[in-house]
PDB file of N, CA and C in Angstrom:
ATOM      1  N   MET R  31     105.626 159.721 127.367  1.00 82.00           N
ATOM      2  CA  MET R  31     105.249 158.823 128.445  1.00 82.00           C
ATOM      3  C   MET R  31     106.352 158.847 129.501  1.00 82.00           C
ATOM      4  N   LYS R  32     105.951 158.992 130.741  1.00 92.00           N
ATOM      5  CA  LYS R  32     106.913 159.031 131.838  1.00 92.00           C
ATOM      6  C   LYS R  32     107.390 157.624 132.165  1.00 92.00           C
ATOM      7  N   LYS R  33     108.567 157.552 132.789  1.00 92.00           N
ATOM      8  CA  LYS R  33     109.179 156.260 133.107  1.00 92.00           C
ATOM      9  C   LYS R  33     108.257 155.394 133.962  1.00 92.00           C
ATOM     10  N   ALA R  34     107.609 155.968 134.948  1.00 93.00           N
ATOM     11  CA  ALA R  34     106.719 155.194 135.825  1.00 93.00           C
ATOM     12  C   ALA R  34     105.558 154.601 135.033  1.00 93.00           C
ATOM     13  N   GLN R  35     104.997 155.393 134.111  1.00 94.00           N
ATOM     14  CA  GLN R  35     103.902 154.897 133.270  1.00 94.00           C
ATOM     15  C   GLN R  35     104.388 153.776 132.362  1.00 94.00           C
ATOM     16  N   ARG R  36     105.559 153.994 131.758  1.00 94.00           N
ATOM     17  CA  ARG R  36     106.122 152.991 130.858  1.00 94.00           C
ATOM     18  C   ARG R  36     106.396 151.693 131.602  1.00 94.00           C
ATOM     19  N   ASP R  37     107.001 151.791 132.789  1.00 94.00           N
ATOM     20  CA  ASP R  37     107.299 150.599 133.582  1.00 94.00           C
ATOM     21  C   ASP R  37     106.026 149.851 133.960  1.00 94.00           C
ATOM     22  N   LYS R  38     104.981 150.601 134.297  1.00 94.00           N
ATOM     23  CA  LYS R  38     103.700 149.983 134.653  1.00 94.00           C
ATOM     24  C   LYS R  38     103.110 149.251 133.449  1.00 94.00           C
ATOM     25  N   GLN R  39     103.184 149.873 132.270  1.00 94.00           N
ATOM     26  CA  GLN R  39     102.658 149.258 131.055  1.00 94.00           C
ATOM     27  C   GLN R  39     103.456 148.009 130.685  1.00 94.00           C
ATOM     28  N   ILE R  40     104.763 148.084 130.789  1.00 94.00           N
ATOM     29  CA  ILE R  40     105.610 146.925 130.487  1.00 94.00           C
ATOM     30  C   ILE R  40     105.296 145.779 131.434  1.00 94.00           C
ATOM     31  N   ASP R  41     105.118 146.090 132.705  1.00 94.00           N
ATOM     32  CA  ASP R  41     104.784 145.059 133.685  1.00 94.00           C
ATOM     33  C   ASP R  41     103.445 144.404 133.347  1.00 94.00           C
ATOM     34  N   ARG R  42     102.462 145.219 132.964  1.00 92.00           N
ATOM     35  CA  ARG R  42     101.143 144.688 132.588  1.00 92.00           C
ATOM     36  C   ARG R  42     101.254 143.776 131.366  1.00 92.00           C
ATOM     37  N   LEU R  43     102.038 144.181 130.381  1.00 92.00           N
ATOM     38  CA  LEU R  43     102.215 143.371 129.177  1.00 92.00           C
ATOM     39  C   LEU R  43     102.932 142.058 129.480  1.00 92.00           C
ATOM     40  N   ARG R  44     103.899 142.092 130.367  1.00 94.00           N
ATOM     41  CA  ARG R  44     104.624 140.869 130.732  1.00 94.00           C
ATOM     42  C   ARG R  44     103.702 139.838 131.380  1.00 94.00           C
ATOM     43  N   ARG R  45     102.708 140.325 132.115  1.00 94.00           N
ATOM     44  CA  ARG R  45     101.799 139.416 132.812  1.00 94.00           C
ATOM     45  C   ARG R  45     100.700 138.864 131.908  1.00 94.00           C
ATOM     46  N   MET R  46     100.560 139.415 130.700  1.00 94.00           N
ATOM     47  CA  MET R  46      99.518 138.941 129.781  1.00 94.00           C
ATOM     48  C   MET R  46      99.820 137.532 129.306  1.00 94.00           C
ATOM     49  N   LYS R  47      98.773 136.748 129.169  1.00 94.00           N
ATOM     50  CA  LYS R  47      98.909 135.411 128.595  1.00 94.00           C
ATOM     51  C   LYS R  47      98.878 135.545 127.072  1.00 94.00           C
ATOM     52  N   ASP R  48      99.541 134.626 126.377  1.00 92.00           N
ATOM     53  CA  ASP R  48      99.586 134.674 124.916  1.00 92.00           C
ATOM     54  C   ASP R  48      98.184 134.705 124.307  1.00 92.00           C
ATOM     55  N   LYS R  49      97.264 133.933 124.888  1.00 92.00           N
ATOM     56  CA  LYS R  49      95.910 133.844 124.328  1.00 92.00           C
ATOM     57  C   LYS R  49      95.151 135.173 124.434  1.00 92.00           C
ATOM     58  N   ASP R  50      95.599 136.072 125.304  1.00 92.00           N
ATOM     59  CA  ASP R  50      94.931 137.356 125.489  1.00 92.00           C
ATOM     60  C   ASP R  50      95.466 138.457 124.567  1.00 92.00           C
ATOM     61  N   ILE R  51      96.465 138.145 123.780  1.00 89.00           N
ATOM     62  CA  ILE R  51      97.051 139.134 122.870  1.00 89.00           C
ATOM     63  C   ILE R  51      96.249 139.162 121.573  1.00 89.00           C
ATOM     64  N   ASP R  52      95.817 140.348 121.173  1.00 90.00           N
ATOM     65  CA  ASP R  52      95.034 140.519 119.950  1.00 90.00           C
ATOM     66  C   ASP R  52      95.984 140.604 118.756  1.00 90.00           C
ATOM     67  N   LEU R  53      95.930 139.609 117.896  1.00 89.00           N
ATOM     68  CA  LEU R  53      96.798 139.564 116.720  1.00 89.00           C
ATOM     69  C   LEU R  53      96.032 139.865 115.435  1.00 89.00           C
ATOM     70  N   SER R  54      94.796 140.322 115.560  1.00 90.00           N
ATOM     71  CA  SER R  54      93.938 140.494 114.388  1.00 90.00           C
ATOM     72  C   SER R  54      94.458 141.543 113.398  1.00 90.00           C
ATOM     73  N   ASP R  55      95.263 142.486 113.855  1.00 94.00           N
ATOM     74  CA  ASP R  55      95.753 143.533 112.953  1.00 94.00           C
ATOM     75  C   ASP R  55      97.079 143.170 112.291  1.00 94.00           C
ATOM     76  N   ILE R  56      97.580 141.970 112.560  1.00 92.00           N
ATOM     77  CA  ILE R  56      98.838 141.522 111.962  1.00 92.00           C
ATOM     78  C   ILE R  56      98.512 140.603 110.786  1.00 92.00           C
ATOM     79  N   PRO R  57      98.936 140.971 109.577  1.00 90.00           N
ATOM     80  CA  PRO R  57      98.616 140.120 108.423  1.00 90.00           C
ATOM     81  C   PRO R  57      99.344 138.775 108.506  1.00 90.00           C
ATOM     82  N   GLU R  58      98.662 137.735 108.048  1.00 87.00           N
ATOM     83  CA  GLU R  58      99.262 136.405 108.045  1.00 87.00           C
ATOM     84  C   GLU R  58     100.288 136.323 106.918  1.00 87.00           C
ATOM     85  N   ILE R  59     101.436 135.748 107.205  1.00 85.00           N
ATOM     86  CA  ILE R  59     102.477 135.589 106.187  1.00 85.00           C
ATOM     87  C   ILE R  59     102.205 134.295 105.430  1.00 85.00           C
ATOM     88  N   THR R  60     102.043 134.414 104.124  1.00 88.00           N
ATOM     89  CA  THR R  60     101.824 133.223 103.301  1.00 88.00           C
ATOM     90  C   THR R  60     102.988 132.980 102.349  1.00 88.00           C
ATOM     91  N   ASP R  61     103.750 134.027 102.050  1.00 90.00           N
ATOM     92  CA  ASP R  61     104.902 133.891 101.156  1.00 90.00           C
ATOM     93  C   ASP R  61     106.182 133.959 101.983  1.00 90.00           C
ATOM     94  N   TRP R  62     106.797 132.804 102.191  1.00 88.00           N
ATOM     95  CA  TRP R  62     108.009 132.715 103.007  1.00 88.00           C
ATOM     96  C   TRP R  62     109.271 132.704 102.139  1.00 88.00           C
ATOM     97  N   SER R  63     109.150 132.992 100.847  1.00 90.00           N
ATOM     98  CA  SER R  63     110.289 132.876  99.936  1.00 90.00           C
ATOM     99  C   SER R  63     111.394 133.894 100.209  1.00 90.00           C
ATOM    100  N   LYS R  64     111.064 135.010 100.837  1.00 87.00           N
ATOM    101  CA  LYS R  64     112.073 136.045 101.080  1.00 87.00           C
ATOM    102  C   LYS R  64     112.520 136.112 102.533  1.00 87.00           C
ATOM    103  N   VAL R  65     112.162 135.105 103.302  1.00 87.00           N
ATOM    104  CA  VAL R  65     112.531 135.077 104.716  1.00 87.00           C
ATOM    105  C   VAL R  65     114.023 134.804 104.851  1.00 87.00           C
ATOM    106  N   VAL R  66     114.677 135.544 105.728  1.00 86.00           N
ATOM    107  CA  VAL R  66     116.097 135.351 106.000  1.00 86.00           C
ATOM    108  C   VAL R  66     116.225 134.766 107.401  1.00 86.00           C
ATOM    109  N   VAL R  67     116.746 133.556 107.480  1.00 85.00           N
ATOM    110  CA  VAL R  67     116.896 132.889 108.769  1.00 85.00           C
ATOM    111  C   VAL R  67     118.126 133.430 109.479  1.00 85.00           C
ATOM    112  N   GLY R  68     117.963 133.788 110.730  1.00 85.00           N
ATOM    113  CA  GLY R  68     119.086 134.245 111.537  1.00 85.00           C
ATOM    114  C   GLY R  68     119.593 135.632 111.197  1.00 85.00           C
ATOM    115  N   LYS R  69     118.770 136.456 110.580  1.00 85.00           N
ATOM    116  CA  LYS R  69     119.205 137.786 110.145  1.00 85.00           C
ATOM    117  C   LYS R  69     119.743 138.626 111.307  1.00 85.00           C
ATOM    118  N   PHE R  70     119.135 138.512 112.458  1.00 88.00           N
ATOM    119  CA  PHE R  70     119.544 139.338 113.590  1.00 88.00           C
ATOM    120  C   PHE R  70     120.339 138.558 114.626  1.00 88.00           C
ATOM    121  N   TYR R  71     120.727 137.341 114.294  1.00 86.00           N
ATOM    122  CA  TYR R  71     121.505 136.518 115.223  1.00 86.00           C
ATOM    123  C   TYR R  71     122.938 137.030 115.280  1.00 86.00           C
ATOM    124  N   ARG R  72     123.425 137.265 116.471  1.00 86.00           N
ATOM    125  CA  ARG R  72     124.812 137.679 116.675  1.00 86.00           C
ATOM    126  C   ARG R  72     125.409 136.771 117.740  1.00 86.00           C
ATOM    127  N   PRO R  73     126.316 135.877 117.336  1.00 88.00           N
ATOM    128  CA  PRO R  73     126.913 134.991 118.334  1.00 88.00           C
ATOM    129  C   PRO R  73     127.707 135.783 119.371  1.00 88.00           C
ATOM    130  N   ILE R  74     127.798 135.234 120.546  1.00 92.00           N
ATOM    131  CA  ILE R  74     128.571 135.862 121.618  1.00 92.00           C
ATOM    132  C   ILE R  74     130.049 135.799 121.250  1.00 92.00           C
ATOM    133  N   LYS R  75     130.726 136.918 121.356  1.00 93.00           N
ATOM    134  CA  LYS R  75     132.164 136.976 121.070  1.00 93.00           C
ATOM    135  C   LYS R  75     132.933 136.769 122.370  1.00 93.00           C
ATOM    136  N   LYS R  76     134.019 136.017 122.276  1.00 94.00           N
ATOM    137  CA  LYS R  76     134.871 135.778 123.439  1.00 94.00           C
ATOM    138  C   LYS R  76     136.276 136.264 123.106  1.00 94.00           C
ATOM    139  N   PRO R  77     136.883 137.040 123.987  1.00 95.00           N
ATOM    140  CA  PRO R  77     138.257 137.477 123.738  1.00 95.00           C
ATOM    141  C   PRO R  77     139.205 136.278 123.775  1.00 95.00           C
ATOM    142  N   LEU R  78     140.220 136.330 122.920  1.00 94.00           N
ATOM    143  CA  LEU R  78     141.128 135.201 122.785  1.00 94.00           C
ATOM    144  C   LEU R  78     142.506 135.712 122.385  1.00 94.00           C
ATOM    145  N   THR R  79     143.527 135.094 122.932  1.00 96.00           N
ATOM    146  CA  THR R  79     144.894 135.410 122.530  1.00 96.00           C
ATOM    147  C   THR R  79     145.454 134.184 121.829  1.00 96.00           C
ATOM    148  N   ILE R  80     145.901 134.362 120.586  1.00 95.00           N
ATOM    149  CA  ILE R  80     146.491 133.245 119.835  1.00 95.00           C
ATOM    150  C   ILE R  80     147.807 133.703 119.216  1.00 95.00           C
ATOM    151  N   ARG R  81     148.628 132.735 118.905  1.00 97.00           N
ATOM    152  CA  ARG R  81     149.883 133.025 118.208  1.00 97.00           C
ATOM    153  C   ARG R  81     149.702 132.633 116.744  1.00 97.00           C
ATOM    154  N   VAL R  82     150.009 133.588 115.876  1.00 96.00           N
ATOM    155  CA  VAL R  82     149.853 133.397 114.441  1.00 96.00           C
ATOM    156  C   VAL R  82     151.179 133.746 113.784  1.00 96.00           C
ATOM    157  N   ASP R  83     151.539 133.004 112.756  1.00 98.00           N
ATOM    158  CA  ASP R  83     152.771 133.320 112.030  1.00 98.00           C
ATOM    159  C   ASP R  83     152.714 134.765 111.534  1.00 98.00           C
ATOM    160  N   ALA R  84     153.852 135.440 111.604  1.00 98.00           N
ATOM    161  CA  ALA R  84     153.924 136.861 111.261  1.00 98.00           C
ATOM    162  C   ALA R  84     153.457 137.129 109.833  1.00 98.00           C
ATOM    163  N   ASP R  85     153.832 136.252 108.901  1.00 98.00           N
ATOM    164  CA  ASP R  85     153.440 136.483 107.511  1.00 98.00           C
ATOM    165  C   ASP R  85     151.932 136.310 107.315  1.00 98.00           C
ATOM    166  N   VAL R  86     151.331 135.402 108.068  1.00 96.00           N
ATOM    167  CA  VAL R  86     149.876 135.207 107.990  1.00 96.00           C
ATOM    168  C   VAL R  86     149.161 136.448 108.516  1.00 96.00           C
ATOM    169  N   LEU R  87     149.621 136.961 109.653  1.00 96.00           N
ATOM    170  CA  LEU R  87     149.021 138.162 110.229  1.00 96.00           C
ATOM    171  C   LEU R  87     149.211 139.363 109.295  1.00 96.00           C
ATOM    172  N   ALA R  88     150.392 139.483 108.710  1.00 97.00           N
ATOM    173  CA  ALA R  88     150.653 140.586 107.780  1.00 97.00           C
ATOM    174  C   ALA R  88     149.704 140.513 106.584  1.00 97.00           C
ATOM    175  N   TRP R  89     149.487 139.301 106.075  1.00 96.00           N
ATOM    176  CA  TRP R  89     148.572 139.134 104.944  1.00 96.00           C
ATOM    177  C   TRP R  89     147.143 139.529 105.333  1.00 96.00           C
ATOM    178  N   LEU R  90     146.695 139.059 106.502  1.00 95.00           N
ATOM    179  CA  LEU R  90     145.341 139.391 106.959  1.00 95.00           C
ATOM    180  C   LEU R  90     145.171 140.902 107.106  1.00 95.00           C
ATOM    181  N   LYS R  91     146.162 141.557 107.703  1.00 95.00           N
ATOM    182  CA  LYS R  91     146.086 143.004 107.900  1.00 95.00           C
ATOM    183  C   LYS R  91     146.179 143.757 106.577  1.00 95.00           C
ATOM    184  N   SER R  92     146.903 143.199 105.611  1.00 96.00           N
ATOM    185  CA  SER R  92     147.055 143.873 104.316  1.00 96.00           C
ATOM    186  C   SER R  92     145.748 143.898 103.522  1.00 96.00           C
ATOM    187  N   GLN R  93     144.797 143.065 103.914  1.00 94.00           N
ATOM    188  CA  GLN R  93     143.508 143.009 103.222  1.00 94.00           C
ATOM    189  C   GLN R  93     142.602 144.180 103.598  1.00 94.00           C
ATOM    190  N   GLY R  94     143.039 144.970 104.574  1.00 94.00           N
ATOM    191  CA  GLY R  94     142.255 146.131 104.989  1.00 94.00           C
ATOM    192  C   GLY R  94     141.695 145.967 106.386  1.00 94.00           C
ATOM    193  N   LYS R  95     140.907 146.943 106.768  1.00 95.00           N
ATOM    194  CA  LYS R  95     140.316 146.975 108.100  1.00 95.00           C
ATOM    195  C   LYS R  95     139.458 145.722 108.335  1.00 95.00           C
ATOM    196  N   GLY R  96     139.478 145.230 109.569  1.00 95.00           N
ATOM    197  CA  GLY R  96     138.626 144.096 109.929  1.00 95.00           C
ATOM    198  C   GLY R  96     139.317 142.748 109.880  1.00 95.00           C
ATOM    199  N   TYR R  97     140.615 142.712 110.137  1.00 95.00           N
ATOM    200  CA  TYR R  97     141.327 141.436 110.037  1.00 95.00           C
ATOM    201  C   TYR R  97     140.837 140.425 111.067  1.00 95.00           C
ATOM    202  N   GLN R  98     140.415 140.876 112.248  1.00 95.00           N
ATOM    203  CA  GLN R  98     139.913 139.933 113.251  1.00 95.00           C
ATOM    204  C   GLN R  98     138.595 139.312 112.791  1.00 95.00           C
ATOM    205  N   THR R  99     137.775 140.088 112.132  1.00 94.00           N
ATOM    206  CA  THR R  99     136.526 139.566 111.577  1.00 94.00           C
ATOM    207  C   THR R  99     136.825 138.538 110.497  1.00 94.00           C
ATOM    208  N   ARG R 100     137.854 138.802 109.677  1.00 96.00           N
ATOM    209  CA  ARG R 100     138.240 137.835 108.640  1.00 96.00           C
ATOM    210  C   ARG R 100     138.756 136.547 109.261  1.00 96.00           C
ATOM    211  N   ILE R 101     139.545 136.658 110.336  1.00 96.00           N
ATOM    212  CA  ILE R 101     140.029 135.457 111.030  1.00 96.00           C
ATOM    213  C   ILE R 101     138.830 134.644 111.501  1.00 96.00           C
ATOM    214  N   ASN R 102     137.856 135.314 112.113  1.00 95.00           N
ATOM    215  CA  ASN R 102     136.665 134.621 112.605  1.00 95.00           C
ATOM    216  C   ASN R 102     135.915 133.952 111.456  1.00 95.00           C
ATOM    217  N   SER R 103     135.784 134.648 110.327  1.00 95.00           N
ATOM    218  CA  SER R 103     135.082 134.087 109.169  1.00 95.00           C
ATOM    219  C   SER R 103     135.792 132.855 108.631  1.00 95.00           C
ATOM    220  N   LEU R 104     137.115 132.924 108.559  1.00 96.00           N
ATOM    221  CA  LEU R 104     137.886 131.770 108.086  1.00 96.00           C
ATOM    222  C   LEU R 104     137.734 130.577 109.029  1.00 96.00           C
ATOM    223  N   LEU R 105     137.781 130.838 110.324  1.00 95.00           N
ATOM    224  CA  LEU R 105     137.614 129.762 111.304  1.00 95.00           C
ATOM    225  C   LEU R 105     136.198 129.187 111.251  1.00 95.00           C
ATOM    226  N   ARG R 106     135.194 130.041 111.088  1.00 93.00           N
ATOM    227  CA  ARG R 106     133.808 129.567 110.998  1.00 93.00           C
ATOM    228  C   ARG R 106     133.613 128.698 109.760  1.00 93.00           C
ATOM    229  N   GLU R 107     134.184 129.118 108.641  1.00 95.00           N
ATOM    230  CA  GLU R 107     134.070 128.337 107.410  1.00 95.00           C
ATOM    231  C   GLU R 107     134.727 126.970 107.584  1.00 95.00           C
ATOM    232  N   ALA R 108     135.902 126.935 108.213  1.00 95.00           N
ATOM    233  CA  ALA R 108     136.575 125.660 108.476  1.00 95.00           C
ATOM    234  C   ALA R 108     135.717 124.785 109.386  1.00 95.00           C
ATOM    235  N   MET R 109     135.107 125.384 110.396  1.00 93.00           N
ATOM    236  CA  MET R 109     134.252 124.640 111.319  1.00 93.00           C
ATOM    237  C   MET R 109     133.050 124.046 110.583  1.00 93.00           C
ATOM    238  N   GLN R 110     132.428 124.831 109.709  1.00 92.00           N
ATOM    239  CA  GLN R 110     131.232 124.375 109.007  1.00 92.00           C
ATOM    240  C   GLN R 110     131.532 123.282 107.991  1.00 92.00           C
ATOM    241  N   HIS R 111     132.753 123.246 107.483  1.00 93.00           N
ATOM    242  CA  HIS R 111     133.120 122.223 106.506  1.00 93.00           C
ATOM    243  C   HIS R 111     133.808 121.023 107.144  1.00 93.00           C
ATOM    244  N   SER R 112     133.955 121.062 108.443  1.00 91.00           N
ATOM    245  CA  SER R 112     134.589 119.960 109.164  1.00 91.00           C
ATOM    246  C   SER R 112     133.636 118.767 109.216  1.00 91.00           C
ATOM    247  N   PRO R 113     134.168 117.545 109.045  1.00 88.00           N
ATOM    248  CA  PRO R 113     133.288 116.365 109.117  1.00 88.00           C
ATOM    249  C   PRO R 113     132.671 116.184 110.505  1.00 88.00           C
ATOM    250  N   ARG R 114     133.371 116.621 111.538  1.00 80.00           N
ATOM    251  CA  ARG R 114     132.836 116.532 112.905  1.00 80.00           C
ATOM    252  C   ARG R 114     132.432 117.922 113.339  1.00 80.00           C
ATOM    253  N   ARG R 115     131.142 118.109 113.600  1.00 60.00           N
ATOM    254  CA  ARG R 115     130.652 119.436 113.994  1.00 60.00           C
ATOM    255  C   ARG R 115     130.398 119.478 115.445  1.00 60.00           C
TER     256      ARG R 115
END
């Protein structure tokens, strides 16, 4: 499909009303036991400069690749367990 055709089709789909969409070929979900909430959610990351004790940073880095992700996880866990959210 050429770009012009694709753009035209996308524009047509955007203008469709919800009631005009045919959902008959989509099976109804009745078993929600395996649903994962927020599976594709990715919070916006913001760059930040902080000062951390050298031994704390050394420990985080000694755990292997991804120390910034671990810092974020530790901060998120503290936030979630905080009495004031």
